[in-house]
Coordinates of C-alpha atoms in Angstrom, one line a residue:
M9 CA 0.0 0.0 0.0
T10 CA 1.4 3.4 -1.0
L11 CA 1.6 6.4 1.3
A12 CA -1.0 8.2 -0.8
T13 CA -3.4 5.3 -0.6
A14 CA -3.0 5.0 3.1
T15 CA -3.6 8.8 3.5
N16 CA -6.7 8.7 1.4
E17 CA -8.1 5.8 3.5
H18 CA -7.3 7.7 6.7
L19 CA -9.1 10.7 5.4
A20 CA -12.1 8.5 4.4
N21 CA -12.2 7.1 8.0
I22 CA -12.1 10.6 9.4
S23 CA -15.0 11.6 7.1
N24 CA -17.1 8.6 8.3
T25 CA -16.3 9.5 11.9
L26 CA -17.3 13.1 11.4
I27 CA -20.6 12.1 9.7
Y28 CA -21.5 9.8 12.5
S29 CA -20.6 12.5 15.0
A30 CA -22.8 15.0 13.2
M31 CA -25.6 12.5 13.4
A32 CA -25.1 12.3 17.2
V33 CA -25.2 16.1 17.5
Y34 CA -28.3 16.4 15.2
T35 CA -30.0 13.9 17.5
L36 CA -29.3 16.2 20.5
A37 CA -30.7 19.1 18.5
F38 CA -33.7 17.0 17.6
F39 CA -34.5 16.5 21.2
A40 CA -33.9 20.2 22.0
Y41 CA -36.4 21.2 19.3
I42 CA -38.9 18.8 20.7
A43 CA -38.3 20.3 24.2
E44 CA -38.9 23.7 22.7
W45 CA -42.3 22.6 21.4
L46 CA -43.2 20.6 24.6
F47 CA -42.2 23.1 27.2
G48 CA -43.2 26.2 25.3
S49 CA -46.0 28.0 27.0
R50 CA -49.5 27.8 25.7
S51 CA -50.5 31.1 27.3
K52 CA -50.3 32.9 24.0
V53 CA -52.2 30.3 22.0
A54 CA -55.6 31.1 20.4
R55 CA -54.5 34.2 18.6
T56 CA -55.8 32.7 15.3
A57 CA -59.1 31.9 16.9
A58 CA -59.5 35.3 18.4
A59 CA -58.6 37.0 15.1
L60 CA -61.0 34.8 13.1
T61 CA -63.8 35.4 15.6
A62 CA -63.3 39.1 15.5
D63 CA -63.1 39.0 11.7
A64 CA -66.4 37.1 11.5
A65 CA -68.0 39.6 13.9
K66 CA -66.9 42.5 11.7
K67 CA -68.7 41.0 8.7
T68 CA -72.0 41.1 10.5
E69 CA -71.7 44.8 11.4
A70 CA -72.2 47.8 9.2
P71 CA -68.9 49.6 8.6
A72 CA -68.4 52.5 11.1
V73 CA -68.5 56.0 9.7
T74 CA -66.7 58.8 11.5
V75 CA -68.3 62.2 11.2
K76 CA -66.1 65.3 11.6
K77 CA -67.2 68.8 11.6
A78 CA -64.9 71.5 10.4
G79 CA -66.3 75.0 10.1
G80 CA -69.8 73.8 10.3
T81 CA -69.4 71.3 7.4
A82 CA -69.8 67.6 8.1
V83 CA -67.1 65.5 6.5
L84 CA -67.7 61.8 6.1
E85 CA -64.5 59.7 6.3
R86 CA -64.3 56.5 4.3
P87 CA -64.0 53.3 6.4
K88 CA -60.5 52.0 6.8
V89 CA -59.7 49.3 4.3
V90 CA -57.5 46.4 5.4
T91 CA -55.1 45.4 2.6
R92 CA -54.4 41.7 2.3
A93 CA -51.5 40.0 0.5
A94 CA -53.9 37.9 -1.6
A95 CA -57.5 37.8 -2.4
G96 CA -59.4 36.0 0.3
A97 CA -56.6 36.1 2.8
R98 CA -57.6 36.4 6.4
D99 CA -56.4 39.0 8.9
V100 CA -54.6 36.4 11.1
P101 CA -51.4 37.3 13.0
D102 CA -48.4 35.0 12.9
G103 CA -48.0 32.6 15.8
P104 CA -45.3 33.3 18.4
G105 CA -43.2 30.4 17.2
A106 CA -42.4 26.9 18.6
H107 CA -41.5 28.4 22.0
G108 CA -45.0 29.8 22.4
G109 CA -43.7 33.1 23.7
D110 CA -42.3 31.5 26.8
E111 CA -38.7 32.1 28.1
Q112 CA -38.1 28.5 28.9
G113 CA -39.3 27.3 25.5
D114 CA -37.2 30.0 23.9
L115 CA -34.1 28.8 25.8
Y116 CA -34.6 25.3 24.5
G117 CA -34.9 26.7 21.0
R118 CA -31.7 28.6 21.3
V119 CA -29.9 25.5 22.5
A120 CA -31.3 23.6 19.6
V121 CA -30.1 26.2 17.1
S122 CA -26.6 26.1 18.7
L123 CA -26.5 22.3 18.4
T124 CA -27.6 22.6 14.8
V125 CA -24.8 25.0 14.1
L126 CA -22.3 22.6 15.7
A127 CA -23.7 19.6 13.8
F128 CA -23.5 21.6 10.6
L129 CA -19.9 22.4 11.1
V130 CA -19.0 18.8 12.0
E131 CA -20.9 17.5 8.9
L132 CA -19.3 20.1 6.7
G133 CA -15.9 18.8 8.0
G134 CA -17.0 15.3 7.0
V135 CA -17.9 16.4 3.5
I136 CA -14.5 18.2 3.2
A137 CA -12.6 15.1 4.4
R138 CA -14.5 13.0 1.9
A139 CA -13.5 15.3 -0.8
A140 CA -9.8 15.2 0.3
S141 CA -9.9 11.4 0.4
V142 CA -10.9 11.2 -3.2
Q143 CA -9.2 14.4 -4.3
R144 CA -12.3 15.7 -6.2
A145 CA -15.7 17.2 -5.5
P146 CA -17.6 14.9 -3.2
W147 CA -20.5 14.4 -5.5
G148 CA -19.6 11.2 -7.4
N149 CA -22.4 8.9 -6.0
M150 CA -25.6 9.0 -4.0
Y151 CA -23.9 8.7 -0.7
E152 CA -21.7 11.7 -1.3
F153 CA -24.7 13.6 -2.8
N154 CA -26.8 12.8 0.3
I155 CA -24.3 14.0 2.9
T156 CA -23.6 17.2 0.8
F157 CA -27.4 17.8 0.3
S158 CA -28.2 17.6 4.0
T159 CA -25.3 19.9 4.8
V160 CA -26.5 22.5 2.3
A161 CA -30.1 22.2 3.5
V162 CA -29.0 23.0 7.1
G163 CA -26.9 25.8 5.7
V164 CA -29.9 27.4 4.0
Y165 CA -31.9 27.2 7.3
L166 CA -29.0 28.8 9.3
A167 CA -28.6 31.4 6.6
L168 CA -32.2 32.4 6.9
L169 CA -31.9 32.6 10.7
A170 CA -28.8 34.8 10.3
L171 CA -30.8 37.1 8.0
K172 CA -33.3 37.5 10.9
K173 CA -36.0 35.5 9.2
N174 CA -38.7 34.0 11.4
V175 CA -38.0 30.4 10.4
R176 CA -37.1 28.7 13.6
W177 CA -40.3 26.7 13.3
L178 CA -38.4 24.8 10.5
G179 CA -35.9 23.4 13.0
L180 CA -37.7 20.3 14.2
F181 CA -38.8 19.3 10.7
L182 CA -35.3 19.9 9.3
A183 CA -33.5 17.9 12.1
T184 CA -35.9 15.0 11.6
T185 CA -35.4 14.8 7.8
V186 CA -31.6 15.3 8.0
L187 CA -31.3 12.4 10.4
L188 CA -33.4 10.3 8.1
D189 CA -31.3 11.4 5.1
L190 CA -28.0 10.7 6.9
G191 CA -29.3 7.4 8.2
L192 CA -30.2 6.3 4.7
A193 CA -26.8 7.5 3.5
V194 CA -24.6 5.5 5.9
T195 CA -26.7 2.3 5.9
V196 CA -28.1 1.9 2.4
L197 CA -26.3 4.3 0.1
Y198 CA -22.8 4.1 1.5
T199 CA -20.1 3.7 -1.2
A200 CA -16.4 3.5 -0.5
S201 CA -14.2 6.3 -1.7
D202 CA -13.3 5.8 -5.4
Q203 CA -12.3 7.8 -8.4
L204 CA -14.7 9.0 -11.1
V205 CA -15.2 7.5 -14.5
P206 CA -13.6 9.6 -17.3
A207 CA -17.0 11.2 -18.3
L208 CA -17.2 13.0 -15.0
H209 CA -13.7 14.5 -15.1
S210 CA -14.7 18.0 -16.0
Y211 CA -15.0 21.4 -14.3
W212 CA -18.7 21.1 -15.2
L213 CA -19.0 18.7 -12.3
Y214 CA -18.4 21.6 -9.9
I215 CA -20.9 23.8 -11.7
H216 CA -23.7 21.5 -12.6
V217 CA -23.9 19.2 -9.5
S218 CA -23.2 22.0 -7.0
T219 CA -26.2 24.0 -8.3
A220 CA -28.4 20.9 -8.4
I221 CA -27.6 20.3 -4.7
V222 CA -28.4 23.9 -3.8
C223 CA -31.6 23.9 -5.7
G224 CA -32.7 20.6 -4.1
A225 CA -32.0 22.0 -0.6
V226 CA -34.0 25.2 -1.2
F227 CA -36.8 23.2 -2.9
Y228 CA -36.9 21.1 0.3
V229 CA -37.3 24.2 2.5
G230 CA -40.1 25.4 0.2
A231 CA -41.8 22.0 0.4
V232 CA -41.8 22.0 4.2
G233 CA -43.3 25.5 4.2
T234 CA -46.0 24.3 1.7
I235 CA -47.0 21.3 3.7
L236 CA -47.3 23.4 6.9
Y237 CA -49.3 26.0 4.9
L238 CA -51.8 23.3 4.0
F239 CA -52.2 22.2 7.6
K240 CA -52.5 25.8 8.9
D241 CA -55.0 26.8 6.2
S242 CA -57.2 23.8 7.1
Y243 CA -57.0 24.8 10.7
E244 CA -57.9 28.4 10.0
N245 CA -60.8 27.3 7.8
K246 CA -62.2 25.1 10.6
L247 CA -62.1 28.0 13.0
A248 CA -63.6 30.4 10.5
N249 CA -66.5 27.9 10.0
G250 CA -67.2 27.6 13.7
G251 CA -65.4 24.3 14.2
T252 CA -63.3 23.3 17.2
P253 CA -59.9 21.8 16.3
G254 CA -58.3 19.2 18.6
T255 CA -56.0 20.2 21.5
F256 CA -52.9 18.9 19.7
A257 CA -53.7 20.8 16.5
T258 CA -54.4 24.0 18.5
S259 CA -51.1 23.6 20.4
V260 CA -49.0 23.0 17.4
L261 CA -50.6 25.0 14.6
E262 CA -51.2 28.1 16.7
R263 CA -47.5 28.7 17.1
L264 CA -46.8 28.6 13.4
P265 CA -47.0 31.7 11.1
S266 CA -50.4 32.3 9.5
S267 CA -51.3 30.4 6.4
A268 CA -50.8 33.6 4.3
S269 CA -47.3 34.0 5.7
L270 CA -46.4 30.4 5.0
D271 CA -47.8 30.6 1.5
K272 CA -45.8 33.7 0.8
F273 CA -42.6 32.2 2.3
S274 CA -42.9 29.0 0.1
Y275 CA -43.6 31.0 -3.0
R276 CA -40.6 33.3 -2.5
V277 CA -38.3 30.5 -1.8
N278 CA -39.3 28.5 -4.8
A279 CA -39.4 31.5 -7.1
A280 CA -35.9 32.6 -6.0
V281 CA -34.3 29.3 -6.8
F282 CA -36.2 28.5 -10.0
P283 CA -33.8 30.5 -12.2
L284 CA -30.9 28.5 -10.7
W285 CA -32.7 25.2 -11.5
T286 CA -33.0 26.5 -15.1
F287 CA -29.3 27.2 -15.2
T288 CA -28.6 23.7 -13.7
I289 CA -30.4 22.0 -16.6
I290 CA -28.6 24.2 -19.2
A291 CA -25.2 23.5 -17.5
G292 CA -26.1 19.7 -17.6
A293 CA -26.8 20.0 -21.3
I294 CA -23.5 21.7 -22.0
W295 CA -21.7 19.1 -20.0
A296 CA -23.5 16.3 -21.9
E297 CA -22.3 17.7 -25.2
S298 CA -18.8 17.7 -23.9
A299 CA -18.9 14.2 -22.5
W300 CA -21.2 12.4 -24.9
G301 CA -21.3 14.6 -28.0
R302 CA -25.0 15.7 -27.7
Y303 CA -26.8 18.3 -25.7
W304 CA -29.9 16.4 -25.0
G305 CA -30.7 12.7 -25.4
W306 CA -33.8 12.2 -23.3
D307 CA -31.9 10.2 -20.8
P308 CA -34.1 9.4 -17.7
K309 CA -32.2 11.8 -15.5
E310 CA -32.4 14.6 -18.1
T311 CA -36.1 13.9 -18.8
W312 CA -37.1 14.0 -15.1
A313 CA -35.0 17.2 -14.6
F314 CA -37.1 18.8 -17.3
I315 CA -40.3 17.4 -15.9
T316 CA -39.4 19.0 -12.5
W317 CA -38.7 22.3 -14.3
V318 CA -42.1 22.2 -16.0
A319 CA -43.8 21.4 -12.7
Y320 CA -42.3 24.3 -10.9
A321 CA -43.0 26.6 -13.8
C322 CA -46.6 25.5 -13.6
Y323 CA -46.6 26.3 -9.9
L324 CA -45.2 29.7 -10.3
H325 CA -47.7 30.4 -13.0
A326 CA -50.6 29.1 -10.9
R327 CA -49.4 31.1 -7.9
S328 CA -49.8 34.3 -10.0
T329 CA -53.3 33.3 -11.3
A330 CA -56.3 34.3 -9.3
G331 CA -58.2 31.1 -9.5
W332 CA -55.2 28.9 -8.6
K333 CA -53.7 30.7 -5.7
G334 CA -53.7 29.0 -2.3
R335 CA -54.3 25.3 -1.9
K336 CA -54.4 24.4 -5.6
A337 CA -51.0 26.1 -6.2
A338 CA -49.6 24.4 -3.1
Y339 CA -50.6 20.9 -4.4
I340 CA -48.7 21.7 -7.7
A341 CA -45.7 22.7 -5.6
L342 CA -45.7 19.4 -3.7
I343 CA -46.0 17.5 -7.0
A344 CA -43.0 19.5 -8.3
F345 CA -40.9 18.6 -5.3
G346 CA -42.1 15.0 -5.7
C347 CA -40.7 15.1 -9.2
W348 CA -37.4 16.3 -7.9
L349 CA -37.2 13.5 -5.3
F350 CA -38.0 10.9 -7.9
N351 CA -35.4 12.4 -10.2
Y352 CA -32.8 11.8 -7.6
Y353 CA -33.8 8.6 -5.8
G354 CA -36.2 6.9 -8.2
V355 CA -34.2 7.4 -11.4
N356 CA -30.9 6.6 -9.7
I357 CA -32.1 3.4 -8.1
F358 CA -34.8 2.0 -10.4
V359 CA -34.1 3.4 -13.8
G360 CA -30.9 2.9 -15.9
G361 CA -29.3 5.4 -18.1
K362 CA -26.1 7.3 -18.8
H363 CA -26.3 8.8 -15.3
S364 CA -26.0 5.3 -13.7
Y365 CA -22.2 5.2 -13.9
A366 CA -21.8 6.9 -10.5
G367 CA -23.4 3.9 -8.8
V368 CA -25.5 4.1 -5.6

C-alpha cells in the first residue's frame, strides 16, 4: 500500500467518523427542538381563533363611519380598508413560534439552534474530508450527494436565521429529515471512496452538480413550508367555519406563522431558486455535449429534470393566477418537489441510463 493510498483511506475514515458525530449532535438538536415545542407556554395560543372570531363579527356589522365637523361642514370619512396580501386572505397574526412566547421554551430553541450549528460544522468537516480522500468534488455517487445535500439544507436554514427571518419553526422538521437522510446514506447508500469515470472528469461537475444540490436544498425548504401551509390553512378554515380543532392541532398550529405568511414564504423560496434550476439544466446539457457529443438525449435523468422544471414553472404560473392561488398552487408545488425527489432517488435506483455510472 502506497503512502497516498494510506492517506486517502485515513481521510475517508475521518470523514465517516465526522458524519456519525454529526448525526449524534443532530440527534441532540432534535430532542432540544422537541423540548422547545413541549415546554413552550400555551399562554399565547388562540391568537388565530381570536382573530378569526373578530373578523367574523366585523362581517355582521355595518362599517363604522366617522363624522367630523370643520367650520360647520360635516365630513364623512371612508372606512379604513385592510389590505391583504392575496384575495381571500384572512387578517390572522403570525404565531409566536415553537417556544410559544415562553422564556423556557425560547431557551430550548436557542440551545437547539446552537447544536444545529455545531452539527452543521461537523458534517461540513466530514464532507470536506471525503473530498480530500478522493481528491475531487464529493458528488460522485448518491452517498456523497446525500451528505452534501443535507449539509446545504441545514446551511440554508441557518442562513435564513442569520438574516433574521422567522424560520425557527423549521428546526424540528429539518432535524428530523436530516437524520433520516444521513441514516439512509450511511446504511443503504454508502459507497467506499473511489475515483470517477472519465466522463465525470470535468469542471462542469463543480458547476452542474453543486447548483443541483443547492436547488434541491432550497426546494426542500419550500416544500416544508408548503406542507405546513396546507395544515395551517385547514386549521384556519375550521375555526372560521365555527369548528373546534383538537387540542394537539391547536397547540402546534397556533404557534406557526399564519397560512398567508407560510404561503408567501414558500412562494418566495421556490421563485428565488427557480432560475438557478433552469441554469442547472442548461449546464447539464452543455456538460452532456462535452462528455457524450450531444446536448440532449432524453436520458431518464435529463427527462425528469425537465419534468421537474415544468412542474415548478406551472406552480409559479398558478401562484400568480387568481383562480389557482392558495391550496391548488400548493398541491402543484408538492407535485413538483415529488418530481425532484423521484429524479434523484427513483431514477438513480430504479431506472438505468447514462447517469447510472456513478453507482449508488
